[in-house]
Coordinates of C-alpha atoms in Angstrom, one line a residue:
X1 CA -11.5 3.0 34.7
X2 CA -13.0 -0.5 34.7
X3 CA -10.0 -2.7 35.1
X4 CA -9.9 -4.0 38.7
X5 CA -6.1 -4.1 38.9
X6 CA -5.9 -0.5 37.9
X7 CA -8.7 0.5 40.3
X8 CA -6.9 -1.3 43.2
X9 CA -3.5 0.3 42.3
X10 CA -5.2 3.7 42.2
X11 CA -6.7 3.1 45.6
X12 CA -3.3 2.0 46.9
X13 CA -1.6 5.1 45.6
X14 CA -4.3 7.8 46.0
X15 CA -6.9 6.4 48.4
X16 CA -10.7 7.2 47.8
X17 CA -13.6 9.3 49.1
X18 CA -16.5 7.7 50.9
X19 CA -19.7 9.4 52.3
X20 CA -21.3 7.1 55.0
X21 CA -24.7 8.7 54.9
X22 CA -24.8 8.5 51.1
X23 CA -24.0 4.8 51.4
X24 CA -26.9 4.4 53.8
X25 CA -29.3 6.3 51.6
X26 CA -28.5 4.3 48.5
X27 CA -28.6 1.0 50.5
X28 CA -32.1 1.8 51.7
X29 CA -33.3 2.0 48.0
X30 CA -32.0 -1.5 47.4
X31 CA -33.3 -2.7 50.7
X32 CA -36.9 -1.9 49.7
X33 CA -36.6 -4.0 46.5
X34 CA -34.7 -7.0 48.0
X35 CA -36.3 -7.3 51.4
X36 CA -38.8 -10.1 50.6
X37 CA -36.4 -12.1 48.5
X38 CA -33.6 -12.0 51.1
X39 CA -35.9 -12.7 54.1
X40 CA -37.4 -15.7 52.3
X41 CA -34.0 -17.1 51.4
X42 CA -32.8 -16.6 55.0
X43 CA -35.9 -18.5 56.4
X44 CA -35.4 -21.4 54.0
X45 CA -31.7 -21.6 54.9
X46 CA -32.4 -21.5 58.6
X47 CA -35.0 -24.2 58.2
X48 CA -32.7 -26.4 56.1
X49 CA -29.8 -26.0 58.6
X50 CA -32.0 -26.6 61.6
X51 CA -33.4 -29.8 60.0
X52 CA -30.0 -31.1 59.1
X53 CA -28.5 -30.1 62.6
X54 CA -31.4 -31.8 64.4
X55 CA -31.0 -35.0 62.3
X56 CA -27.3 -35.1 63.1
X57 CA -27.8 -34.4 66.8
X58 CA -30.5 -37.2 67.0
X59 CA -27.8 -39.7 65.8
X60 CA -25.7 -39.0 68.9
X61 CA -28.0 -37.7 71.6
X62 CA -31.5 -38.9 72.7
X63 CA -33.6 -35.9 73.9
X64 CA -36.8 -36.3 75.9
X65 CA -38.9 -33.9 73.8
X66 CA -42.1 -34.8 75.7
X67 CA -40.9 -33.6 79.1
X68 CA -39.9 -29.8 79.0
X69 CA -38.1 -30.0 82.3
X70 CA -36.0 -33.0 81.4
X71 CA -35.4 -31.5 77.9
X72 CA -34.1 -28.3 79.4
X73 CA -31.7 -30.2 81.7
X74 CA -30.5 -32.3 78.8
X75 CA -29.8 -29.2 76.8
X76 CA -27.9 -27.6 79.6
X77 CA -25.7 -30.8 80.0
X78 CA -25.1 -30.8 76.2
X79 CA -24.0 -27.1 76.3
X80 CA -21.6 -27.9 79.2
X81 CA -20.3 -30.9 77.3
X82 CA -19.5 -28.6 74.3
X83 CA -17.0 -26.7 76.4
X84 CA -14.9 -29.8 77.2
X85 CA -12.4 -31.7 75.0
X86 CA -12.8 -33.3 72.5
X87 CA -16.4 -32.0 71.9
X88 CA -15.1 -28.4 72.0
X89 CA -13.1 -29.0 68.9
X90 CA -16.0 -30.7 67.2
X91 CA -18.1 -27.6 68.0
X92 CA -15.4 -25.2 66.8
X93 CA -15.0 -27.2 63.5
X94 CA -18.7 -27.2 62.9
X95 CA -18.9 -23.5 63.7
X96 CA -16.1 -22.6 61.2
X97 CA -17.7 -24.7 58.4
X98 CA -21.2 -23.3 59.1
X99 CA -19.8 -19.7 59.0
X100 CA -18.0 -20.3 55.7
X101 CA -21.2 -21.8 54.2
X102 CA -23.2 -18.9 55.4
X103 CA -20.9 -16.5 53.6
X104 CA -21.7 -18.3 50.3
X105 CA -25.3 -17.3 50.9
X106 CA -24.2 -13.8 51.6
X107 CA -22.4 -13.8 48.3
X108 CA -25.8 -14.5 46.7
X109 CA -27.3 -11.5 48.5
X110 CA -24.5 -9.3 46.9
X111 CA -25.6 -10.6 43.5
X112 CA -29.3 -9.8 44.3
X113 CA -28.3 -6.2 45.2
X114 CA -26.1 -6.1 42.1
X115 CA -29.1 -7.0 39.9
X116 CA -31.1 -4.1 41.4
X117 CA -28.1 -1.8 40.7
X118 CA -28.3 -2.8 37.1
X119 CA -32.1 -2.2 37.1
X120 CA -32.7 -5.9 36.6
X121 CA -35.3 -8.0 38.4
X122 CA -33.5 -10.1 41.0
X123 CA -34.0 -13.8 40.7
X124 CA -34.7 -16.0 43.8
X125 CA -32.1 -18.4 42.5
X126 CA -29.5 -15.6 42.6
X127 CA -29.4 -15.9 46.4
X128 CA -28.2 -19.5 46.1
X129 CA -26.2 -19.1 42.8
X130 CA -22.7 -19.5 44.3
X131 CA -23.4 -22.8 46.1
X132 CA -22.9 -24.4 42.6
X133 CA -20.1 -22.1 41.4
X134 CA -16.3 -22.1 41.7
X135 CA -16.7 -18.6 43.1
X136 CA -18.7 -20.0 45.9
X137 CA -15.9 -22.4 46.6
X138 CA -13.5 -19.5 46.7
X139 CA -15.8 -17.7 49.2
X140 CA -15.9 -20.8 51.3
X141 CA -12.1 -21.2 51.3
X142 CA -11.5 -17.5 52.0
X143 CA -13.8 -17.4 55.1
X144 CA -12.5 -20.8 56.2
X145 CA -9.1 -19.2 56.4
X146 CA -10.4 -16.1 58.1
X147 CA -12.3 -18.2 60.7
X148 CA -9.3 -20.4 61.4
X149 CA -7.0 -17.3 61.9
X150 CA -9.7 -15.7 64.1
X151 CA -10.1 -18.9 66.2
X152 CA -6.3 -19.2 66.6
X153 CA -6.1 -15.7 68.0
X154 CA -9.2 -15.5 70.1
X155 CA -9.5 -18.9 71.8
X156 CA -6.3 -18.4 73.8
X157 CA -7.6 -14.9 74.8
X158 CA -10.9 -16.4 76.0
X159 CA -9.1 -19.0 78.0
X160 CA -7.3 -16.1 79.7
X161 CA -10.7 -14.5 80.3
X162 CA -10.0 -11.6 77.9
X163 CA -13.5 -11.7 76.3
X164 CA -13.5 -8.0 75.4
X165 CA -10.2 -8.2 73.7
X166 CA -11.5 -11.2 71.7
X167 CA -14.6 -9.3 70.7
X168 CA -12.5 -6.3 69.5
X169 CA -10.3 -8.6 67.4
X170 CA -13.3 -10.3 65.9
X171 CA -14.8 -6.9 64.9
X172 CA -11.4 -5.8 63.5
X173 CA -10.9 -8.9 61.4
X174 CA -14.5 -8.6 60.1
X175 CA -14.0 -5.0 59.1
X176 CA -10.6 -5.6 57.4
X177 CA -12.0 -8.4 55.3
X178 CA -15.4 -6.8 54.5
X179 CA -14.6 -6.6 50.7
X180 CA -13.4 -10.2 50.4
X181 CA -16.7 -11.6 49.1
X182 CA -17.4 -9.0 46.4
X183 CA -13.7 -9.0 45.3
X184 CA -14.1 -12.8 44.6
X185 CA -17.6 -12.8 43.0
X186 CA -17.3 -9.5 41.1
X187 CA -13.6 -9.0 40.8
X188 CA -12.7 -12.6 40.0
X189 CA -9.9 -12.7 42.6
X190 CA -8.7 -15.9 44.3
X191 CA -9.3 -16.1 48.1
X192 CA -5.8 -15.0 49.2
X193 CA -5.7 -12.0 46.8
X194 CA -9.3 -11.0 47.8
X195 CA -8.3 -11.0 51.5
X196 CA -5.1 -9.1 50.9
X197 CA -6.8 -6.4 48.8
X198 CA -9.7 -6.1 51.2
X199 CA -7.3 -5.3 54.0
X200 CA -5.4 -2.8 51.8
X201 CA -8.6 -1.0 50.8
X202 CA -9.9 -0.7 54.3
X203 CA -6.6 0.5 55.6
X204 CA -6.6 3.3 53.2
X205 CA -9.7 4.9 54.7
X206 CA -10.5 3.1 57.9
X207 CA -12.5 5.9 59.6
X208 CA -15.3 6.3 57.0
X209 CA -15.5 2.5 56.7
X210 CA -15.7 2.0 60.4
X211 CA -18.2 4.9 60.8
X212 CA -20.5 3.4 58.1
X213 CA -20.3 -0.1 59.8
X214 CA -20.9 1.3 63.3
X215 CA -23.9 3.4 62.2
X216 CA -25.5 0.3 60.7
X217 CA -24.7 -2.0 63.6
X218 CA -27.1 0.1 65.6
X219 CA -29.8 -1.2 63.3
X220 CA -28.6 -4.7 63.9
X221 CA -28.7 -4.2 67.7
X222 CA -32.2 -2.8 67.4
X223 CA -33.1 -6.0 65.5
X224 CA -31.7 -8.1 68.4
X225 CA -34.0 -6.3 70.8
X226 CA -36.9 -7.8 68.8
X227 CA -35.2 -11.3 68.6
X228 CA -35.5 -13.3 65.3
X229 CA -38.2 -11.2 63.7
X230 CA -36.2 -8.0 64.2
X231 CA -33.0 -9.5 62.9
X232 CA -34.8 -10.7 59.7
X233 CA -35.9 -7.1 59.1
X234 CA -32.4 -5.7 59.6
X235 CA -30.1 -8.2 57.9
X236 CA -31.3 -7.4 54.3
X237 CA -30.5 -3.8 54.9
X238 CA -27.0 -4.6 56.2
X239 CA -26.3 -6.8 53.0
X240 CA -27.4 -3.8 50.9
X241 CA -25.0 -1.5 52.8
X242 CA -22.1 -3.9 52.2
X243 CA -22.8 -4.0 48.5
X244 CA -23.1 -0.2 48.2
X245 CA -19.8 0.1 50.1
X246 CA -18.1 -2.1 47.5
X247 CA -19.9 -0.2 44.6
X248 CA -18.8 3.2 45.9
X249 CA -15.3 2.3 47.0
X250 CA -14.2 -0.1 44.3
X251 CA -17.0 -0.1 41.7
X252 CA -19.5 -2.5 40.1
X253 CA -20.1 -2.2 36.4
X254 CA -21.5 -4.0 33.4
X255 CA -18.1 -5.4 32.5
X256 CA -18.0 -7.3 35.8
X257 CA -21.6 -8.4 35.3
X258 CA -20.6 -10.4 32.2
X259 CA -18.2 -12.4 34.4
X260 CA -20.5 -13.1 37.4

């Protein structure tokens, strides 16, 4: 069965079987082959965004970079300013757009892992493929919508000092929409359809999906312990896990490859 509509209908009616440890094992195979490419792409992206962000910031704020003590004080004042209106809304708007753009890059990492799955040599350009594709625009729109909904729910909770509730909702939304990107780039769905079907698929078997995510979040936490270097080592593995989840639950095949 290769038709996505039939596959999703079958999942809706009959559910599916998922083995978390099998996902992790297969993902590790992809991780070894995509590590260098993904890390290099991440570093280039971080550098580009840092350069652009610094250039924009310099237009509005003059920082004393020669005096560390003064610079630290200026940064603290800037952070405090970001918590006040209207700068808070500027920050939130920038964060939403930045997150949506980041997911276009993640879509490229799905493609890199898909190439490995098809026993092809992944191209460095594959990581940035969807920045110049209609599917990349769909990914941007989908995650723009997700981020707006998330902000609309969690900001009032944070204002009420319900930080833990906000974190749980963030994690829940991220889990329910985990298949949104691959459903767009591999399944050729529009943003709304991809979000709806992702929620449906996760709801059919939430326990194994959650177990797989939680097990691999331990790796992310271990990366945080080693700061940026550790995160760079862990993230390529997480992207591989997300692709294998899609591959095992919904399926990735040659027919879809012709459309990507």
